[in-house]
Amino acid sequence: MEFSCKEFKVGKCEGERLVEGETIPLVLRPPAEDKNQLECLLEAIGKNKEWFHQMIVKNSAVLLRGFDVKNAVDFNDVVEAFGWDEIRYVGPAPRTQVHKRIWTANEGDLSEFIHYHHEMLSVKVFPEKVILFCEVAPPHGGETPFIPSFRVTERMLEEFPEFVEELDNKGLKYTFKVLGKKDSSSTKGRGWENAFGTSDKAEAEKKANALGFGVEWLPEGGVKTILGPLSLTRVFEERKGRRMWFNTMVGMHRKEVSNVTMADGTEIPEEIVKRCSEILEEESIQFKWEKGDVLFLDNYALLHGRRPSLPPRKVLAALCK
């Protein structure tokens, strides 16, 4: 579908890239200087919900820039205007509910790099859309880079075709150590009590099993979650049959609190993980925030991460089906 909507004007942003004819991200601005108010944006969304969804699928990322979105309340109004179902976050990142459907993005130390990932790919129900809002733009760094996932698959198949097919057939096994209590200084510091909403181990284990996790309780009070086998790549409807690199092989490989192996326990060769990490960086789109930005990411099609940042930086998030 070609761009055609009188309520929005196409703009540009630093770092955008043309990938197989698609501009990532598609930047949408007010059609006129006097149309930047929140009320105008909400009205435009109300008239163009299906079209906007199609733009997200077509371009993988859509950026609203130049609209008067000031805070979590305004951001929540934007999210709710679409009427998409909410997906509650499940995972290790420390996050806090701010207002209704709006949560903080990962609260971990801004000096840490958050590796590329599809949001919540390891649980049974994961979001289709990740929506981010910049309330405070960082003075330096803090970009939210994202990667067309199919490009990673294509390049890995070019260099390691036999390995990719073998690993996709066997599947991946993920293990992750979760703390007993929340540690907001770490990007993976969400405690299991906070994650599962209970201090009862039996209830937590029941919830983990419902999400597809096996659990092992650790002597120091934490828990090791075990998940798999999960596929290396996935194909989703409406995404041109593209084979998405739908895994966190690089981000979790032999880390202090996490690891990923083949489902049968075989280690993934270090040289392959290293080369995949290089490909991820080569394909990444380095998106730089401006205050008031609202960014829509197609979670089926894009991996995303976070660059180290100087404070302050305040990005809020909503997850939707």
CSV table of C-alpha atoms in Angstrom, one decimal:
chain,number,residue,atom,x,y,z
A,1,MET,CA,0.0,0.0,0.0
A,2,GLU,CA,1.4,3.4,-0.9
A,3,PHE,CA,1.3,6.3,1.5
A,4,SER,CA,-1.9,8.3,1.3
A,5,CYS,CA,-3.3,10.1,4.3
A,6,LYS,CA,-4.2,13.8,4.5
A,7,GLU,CA,-3.9,13.8,8.3
A,8,PHE,CA,-0.2,13.1,8.2
A,9,LYS,CA,2.8,14.4,6.3
A,10,VAL,CA,5.8,12.3,5.6
A,11,GLY,CA,9.1,13.5,7.1
A,12,LYS,CA,12.6,12.3,7.6
A,13,CYS,CA,14.8,11.4,10.6
A,14,GLU,CA,18.5,10.8,11.2
A,15,GLY,CA,19.5,7.2,10.6
A,16,GLU,CA,16.5,6.1,8.5
A,17,ARG,CA,17.2,3.5,5.9
A,18,LEU,CA,15.6,2.2,2.7
A,19,VAL,CA,15.3,-1.6,2.9
A,20,GLU,CA,13.9,-3.3,-0.1
A,21,GLY,CA,11.8,-0.3,-1.0
A,22,GLU,CA,10.6,0.3,2.6
A,23,THR,CA,11.7,3.4,4.6
A,24,ILE,CA,12.5,2.4,8.1
A,25,PRO,CA,11.2,4.1,10.1
A,26,LEU,CA,8.3,5.9,8.2
A,27,VAL,CA,8.2,9.3,9.8
A,28,LEU,CA,4.8,10.9,10.1
A,29,ARG,CA,4.5,14.6,11.0
A,30,PRO,CA,1.6,17.0,11.4
A,31,PRO,CA,0.2,18.1,8.0
A,32,ALA,CA,0.4,21.8,9.1
A,33,GLU,CA,2.0,23.8,11.9
A,34,ASP,CA,-1.4,24.3,13.6
A,35,LYS,CA,-2.2,20.6,13.5
A,36,ASN,CA,0.4,19.4,16.1
A,37,GLN,CA,-1.9,19.4,19.1
A,38,LEU,CA,-2.7,16.1,20.9
A,39,GLU,CA,-6.4,16.4,20.0
A,40,CYS,CA,-5.5,16.7,16.3
A,41,LEU,CA,-3.4,13.5,16.6
A,42,LEU,CA,-6.1,11.5,18.4
A,43,GLU,CA,-8.6,12.6,15.8
A,44,ALA,CA,-6.2,11.6,13.0
A,45,ILE,CA,-5.7,8.2,14.6
A,46,GLY,CA,-9.4,7.6,15.0
A,47,LYS,CA,-9.9,8.2,11.3
A,48,ASN,CA,-7.0,6.0,10.1
A,49,LYS,CA,-6.6,3.0,12.5
A,50,GLU,CA,-6.5,0.3,9.9
A,51,TRP,CA,-4.3,2.4,7.5
A,52,PHE,CA,-1.9,3.1,10.4
A,53,HIS,CA,-1.7,-0.7,11.2
A,54,GLN,CA,-0.9,-1.4,7.6
A,55,MET,CA,1.9,1.2,7.6
A,56,ILE,CA,3.5,-0.5,10.6
A,57,VAL,CA,3.4,-3.9,8.9
A,58,LYS,CA,4.6,-2.4,5.6
A,59,ASN,CA,7.5,-0.3,7.0
A,60,SER,CA,8.2,-2.3,10.2
A,61,ALA,CA,8.5,1.0,12.1
A,62,VAL,CA,6.5,4.2,12.2
A,63,LEU,CA,7.6,7.4,14.0
A,64,LEU,CA,5.2,10.1,15.1
A,65,ARG,CA,7.3,13.2,15.4
A,66,GLY,CA,6.3,16.9,16.0
A,67,PHE,CA,3.1,16.2,17.8
A,68,ASP,CA,2.4,17.7,21.3
A,69,VAL,CA,2.7,14.5,23.3
A,70,LYS,CA,4.1,15.6,26.7
A,71,ASN,CA,3.8,12.8,29.3
A,72,ALA,CA,2.6,9.3,30.2
A,73,VAL,CA,-1.1,10.5,30.3
A,74,ASP,CA,-0.8,11.8,26.7
A,75,PHE,CA,1.0,8.7,25.6
A,76,ASN,CA,-1.7,6.5,27.1
A,77,ASP,CA,-4.3,8.5,25.2
A,78,VAL,CA,-2.4,7.8,22.0
A,79,VAL,CA,-2.1,4.1,22.7
A,80,GLU,CA,-5.8,3.7,23.7
A,81,ALA,CA,-6.9,5.6,20.6
A,82,PHE,CA,-6.0,2.6,18.5
A,83,GLY,CA,-8.1,0.1,20.5
A,84,TRP,CA,-5.4,-2.6,20.4
A,85,ASP,CA,-5.4,-5.3,23.1
A,86,GLU,CA,-2.8,-4.8,25.8
A,87,ILE,CA,-0.1,-7.4,26.4
A,88,ARG,CA,1.4,-7.4,29.9
A,89,TYR,CA,5.2,-7.6,30.1
A,90,VAL,CA,6.8,-10.9,31.2
A,91,GLY,CA,10.6,-11.0,31.5
A,92,PRO,CA,13.7,-10.0,33.4
A,93,ALA,CA,13.8,-6.3,32.8
A,94,PRO,CA,12.9,-4.1,35.8
A,95,ARG,CA,9.9,-2.0,34.9
A,96,THR,CA,7.3,0.1,36.7
A,97,GLN,CA,3.7,0.9,35.8
A,98,VAL,CA,3.4,4.7,35.3
A,99,HIS,CA,-0.2,5.2,34.1
A,100,LYS,CA,-2.8,2.7,33.0
A,101,ARG,CA,-1.2,0.9,30.0
A,102,ILE,CA,2.1,2.8,30.2
A,103,TRP,CA,5.2,1.3,31.9
A,104,THR,CA,8.8,2.4,32.1
A,105,ALA,CA,11.2,0.9,29.5
A,106,ASN,CA,14.0,-1.1,31.0
A,107,GLU,CA,15.1,0.7,34.2
A,108,GLY,CA,18.5,-0.9,34.3
A,109,ASP,CA,21.8,1.1,34.5
A,110,LEU,CA,22.0,3.5,31.5
A,111,SER,CA,25.6,2.6,31.0
A,112,GLU,CA,24.6,-0.9,29.9
A,113,PHE,CA,24.0,-1.9,26.3
A,114,ILE,CA,20.7,-3.9,26.0
A,115,HIS,CA,21.2,-6.4,23.2
A,116,TYR,CA,19.0,-6.8,20.2
A,117,HIS,CA,15.9,-8.9,20.8
A,118,HIS,CA,12.2,-9.4,19.8
A,119,GLU,CA,10.1,-8.4,22.8
A,120,MET,CA,9.0,-11.4,24.9
A,121,LEU,CA,9.8,-14.0,22.2
A,122,SER,CA,10.4,-16.7,24.8
A,123,VAL,CA,6.8,-16.7,26.1
A,124,LYS,CA,3.7,-18.1,24.5
A,125,VAL,CA,1.9,-14.8,24.0
A,126,PHE,CA,4.2,-12.0,22.9
A,127,PRO,CA,3.2,-8.5,21.5
A,128,GLU,CA,2.8,-7.7,17.9
A,129,LYS,CA,3.6,-4.0,18.5
A,130,VAL,CA,6.1,-2.3,20.8
A,131,ILE,CA,5.2,1.4,21.3
A,132,LEU,CA,7.8,3.7,22.8
A,133,PHE,CA,7.5,7.3,23.9
A,134,CYS,CA,10.4,9.7,24.6
A,135,GLU,CA,9.5,12.0,27.6
A,136,VAL,CA,13.2,13.0,28.2
A,137,ALA,CA,15.7,12.7,25.4
A,138,PRO,CA,19.2,11.7,26.5
A,139,PRO,CA,22.0,14.3,26.1
A,140,HIS,CA,24.3,11.8,24.6
A,141,GLY,CA,23.8,8.1,23.4
A,142,GLY,CA,20.7,6.2,24.5
A,143,GLU,CA,19.6,5.4,21.0
A,144,THR,CA,17.0,2.6,20.4
A,145,PRO,CA,18.6,0.8,17.4
A,146,PHE,CA,16.5,-1.7,15.5
A,147,ILE,CA,17.2,-4.3,12.8
A,148,PRO,CA,15.1,-5.8,10.0
A,149,SER,CA,15.1,-9.3,11.3
A,150,PHE,CA,14.8,-11.0,7.9
A,151,ARG,CA,18.1,-9.4,6.8
A,152,VAL,CA,19.9,-11.2,9.6
A,153,THR,CA,18.5,-14.6,8.5
A,154,GLU,CA,19.4,-13.9,4.9
A,155,ARG,CA,23.0,-13.1,5.8
A,156,MET,CA,23.4,-16.0,8.2
A,157,LEU,CA,22.1,-18.3,5.5
A,158,GLU,CA,24.6,-16.9,3.1
A,159,GLU,CA,27.5,-17.6,5.5
A,160,PHE,CA,26.4,-20.6,7.6
A,161,PRO,CA,23.5,-22.3,5.7
A,162,GLU,CA,24.1,-25.8,7.2
A,163,PHE,CA,24.3,-24.4,10.8
A,164,VAL,CA,21.2,-22.3,10.4
A,165,GLU,CA,19.1,-25.2,9.1
A,166,GLU,CA,20.5,-27.6,11.8
A,167,LEU,CA,19.8,-25.2,14.6
A,168,ASP,CA,16.3,-24.4,13.3
A,169,ASN,CA,15.5,-28.1,13.1
A,170,LYS,CA,16.9,-28.9,16.6
A,171,GLY,CA,15.7,-25.7,18.2
A,172,LEU,CA,17.2,-23.6,21.0
A,173,LYS,CA,17.1,-24.0,24.8
A,174,TYR,CA,17.2,-20.9,26.9
A,175,THR,CA,18.2,-20.8,30.6
A,176,PHE,CA,17.9,-17.7,32.8
A,177,LYS,CA,18.7,-17.0,36.4
A,178,VAL,CA,16.1,-14.7,38.0
A,179,LEU,CA,16.9,-12.9,41.3
A,180,GLY,CA,14.8,-13.3,44.4
A,181,LYS,CA,14.4,-9.6,44.8
A,182,LYS,CA,14.3,-6.7,42.3
A,183,ASP,CA,17.5,-5.0,41.4
A,184,SER,CA,16.8,-1.9,39.3
A,185,SER,CA,20.5,-1.3,38.8
A,186,SER,CA,20.7,-4.2,36.4
A,187,THR,CA,19.0,-4.4,33.0
A,188,LYS,CA,18.0,-8.0,33.9
A,189,GLY,CA,17.3,-7.4,37.6
A,190,ARG,CA,13.6,-8.1,37.9
A,191,GLY,CA,13.1,-10.5,40.8
A,192,TRP,CA,10.9,-13.5,40.5
A,193,GLU,CA,8.4,-12.2,43.1
A,194,ASN,CA,7.9,-9.1,41.0
A,195,ALA,CA,7.9,-11.0,37.7
A,196,PHE,CA,5.2,-13.5,38.8
A,197,GLY,CA,3.3,-11.2,41.1
A,198,THR,CA,3.6,-13.5,44.1
A,199,SER,CA,5.9,-14.5,46.9
A,200,ASP,CA,4.6,-18.1,47.0
A,201,LYS,CA,6.9,-20.5,45.2
A,202,ALA,CA,4.2,-22.9,44.3
A,203,GLU,CA,2.1,-20.2,42.7
A,204,ALA,CA,5.1,-18.8,40.9
A,205,GLU,CA,6.0,-22.2,39.5
A,206,LYS,CA,2.4,-22.6,38.3
A,207,LYS,CA,2.5,-19.3,36.5
A,208,ALA,CA,5.9,-20.1,35.0
A,209,ASN,CA,4.6,-23.4,33.7
A,210,ALA,CA,1.6,-21.7,32.2
A,211,LEU,CA,4.0,-19.5,30.2
A,212,GLY,CA,6.0,-22.5,29.0
A,213,PHE,CA,8.9,-22.3,31.5
A,214,GLY,CA,10.4,-25.1,33.5
A,215,VAL,CA,11.9,-23.9,36.8
A,216,GLU,CA,14.7,-24.9,39.2
A,217,TRP,CA,14.9,-23.1,42.6
A,218,LEU,CA,18.4,-21.9,43.6
A,219,PRO,CA,19.9,-22.0,47.1
A,220,GLU,CA,20.4,-18.3,47.2
A,221,GLY,CA,16.6,-17.7,46.8
A,222,GLY,CA,16.5,-17.1,43.0
A,223,VAL,CA,15.2,-19.4,40.3
A,224,LYS,CA,16.5,-20.7,37.1
A,225,THR,CA,14.0,-20.8,34.3
A,226,ILE,CA,14.3,-23.2,31.4
A,227,LEU,CA,12.6,-22.9,28.1
A,228,GLY,CA,12.8,-24.8,24.8
A,229,PRO,CA,13.0,-26.1,22.3
A,230,LEU,CA,12.2,-22.8,20.4
A,231,SER,CA,12.9,-22.2,16.7
A,232,LEU,CA,15.7,-20.1,15.5
A,233,THR,CA,13.6,-18.3,12.8
A,234,ARG,CA,9.9,-17.7,12.3
A,235,VAL,CA,7.6,-16.7,9.5
A,236,PHE,CA,4.6,-14.5,10.3
A,237,GLU,CA,1.5,-13.7,8.2
A,238,GLU,CA,1.5,-10.4,6.2
A,239,ARG,CA,5.3,-10.1,6.4
A,240,LYS,CA,6.0,-11.2,2.7
A,241,GLY,CA,7.0,-14.7,3.8
A,242,ARG,CA,10.1,-13.3,5.3
A,243,ARG,CA,12.0,-15.6,7.7
A,244,MET,CA,12.7,-13.6,10.8
A,245,TRP,CA,15.7,-14.1,13.0
A,246,PHE,CA,13.4,-14.7,16.0
A,247,ASN,CA,15.9,-15.5,18.8
A,248,THR,CA,18.3,-14.1,21.3
A,249,MET,CA,21.2,-16.4,20.5
A,250,VAL,CA,23.8,-13.6,20.7
A,251,GLY,CA,22.3,-11.6,23.6
A,252,MET,CA,22.1,-14.7,25.9
A,253,HIS,CA,25.1,-16.7,24.8
A,254,ARG,CA,27.3,-17.7,27.8
A,255,LYS,CA,26.3,-14.6,29.9
A,256,GLU,CA,26.5,-14.5,33.7
A,257,VAL,CA,22.8,-14.9,34.3
A,258,SER,CA,21.7,-16.4,31.0
A,259,ASN,CA,22.7,-18.9,28.3
A,260,VAL,CA,21.4,-20.5,25.1
A,261,THR,CA,22.4,-23.8,23.6
A,262,MET,CA,20.9,-26.1,21.0
A,263,ALA,CA,17.9,-27.9,22.5
A,264,ASP,CA,19.9,-31.1,23.0
A,265,GLY,CA,22.5,-29.2,25.1
A,266,THR,CA,25.1,-28.8,22.4
A,267,GLU,CA,27.0,-25.5,22.7
A,268,ILE,CA,26.7,-23.0,19.8
A,269,PRO,CA,30.2,-22.3,18.3
A,270,GLU,CA,31.7,-19.1,19.6
A,271,GLU,CA,32.8,-18.0,16.1
A,272,ILE,CA,29.3,-18.2,14.8
A,273,VAL,CA,27.9,-16.2,17.7
A,274,LYS,CA,30.6,-13.6,17.1
A,275,ARG,CA,29.9,-13.3,13.4
A,276,CYS,CA,26.2,-13.0,14.0
A,277,SER,CA,26.9,-10.2,16.5
A,278,GLU,CA,28.8,-8.4,13.7
A,279,ILE,CA,25.9,-8.9,11.2
A,280,LEU,CA,23.4,-7.5,13.7
A,281,GLU,CA,25.5,-4.3,14.1
A,282,GLU,CA,26.0,-4.0,10.3
A,283,GLU,CA,22.3,-4.2,9.7
A,284,SER,CA,21.2,-2.0,12.6
A,285,ILE,CA,19.3,1.3,12.1
A,286,GLN,CA,20.6,3.7,14.8
A,287,PHE,CA,17.5,5.7,15.8
A,288,LYS,CA,18.1,8.8,17.9
A,289,TRP,CA,15.3,10.1,20.1
A,290,GLU,CA,13.8,13.6,20.2
A,291,LYS,CA,11.5,14.7,23.0
A,292,GLY,CA,7.8,13.8,22.3
A,293,ASP,CA,8.6,11.1,19.8
A,294,VAL,CA,6.2,8.1,19.6
A,295,LEU,CA,7.7,5.1,17.9
A,296,PHE,CA,5.8,2.0,16.8
A,297,LEU,CA,7.8,-1.1,16.2
A,298,ASP,CA,6.5,-4.2,14.5
A,299,ASN,CA,7.8,-6.8,17.0
A,300,TYR,CA,7.3,-9.6,14.5
A,301,ALA,CA,9.7,-7.9,12.1
A,302,LEU,CA,12.3,-5.9,14.1
A,303,LEU,CA,14.8,-6.7,16.7
A,304,HIS,CA,15.6,-3.7,19.0
A,305,GLY,CA,18.0,-2.8,21.8
A,306,ARG,CA,19.3,0.2,23.7
A,307,ARG,CA,22.6,2.0,23.4
A,308,PRO,CA,24.5,3.2,26.6
A,309,SER,CA,23.4,6.7,27.6
A,310,LEU,CA,24.2,9.6,29.7
A,311,PRO,CA,21.4,10.6,32.0
A,312,PRO,CA,18.8,11.7,32.1
A,313,ARG,CA,16.8,9.5,29.7
A,314,LYS,CA,13.2,8.7,30.1
A,315,VAL,CA,11.5,6.4,27.6
A,316,LEU,CA,8.1,4.8,28.3
A,317,ALA,CA,6.6,1.7,26.7
A,318,ALA,CA,3.3,0.0,25.9
A,319,LEU,CA,2.9,-3.5,24.4
A,320,CYS,CA,0.0,-4.4,22.2
A,321,LYS,CA,-1.4,-7.2,20.2
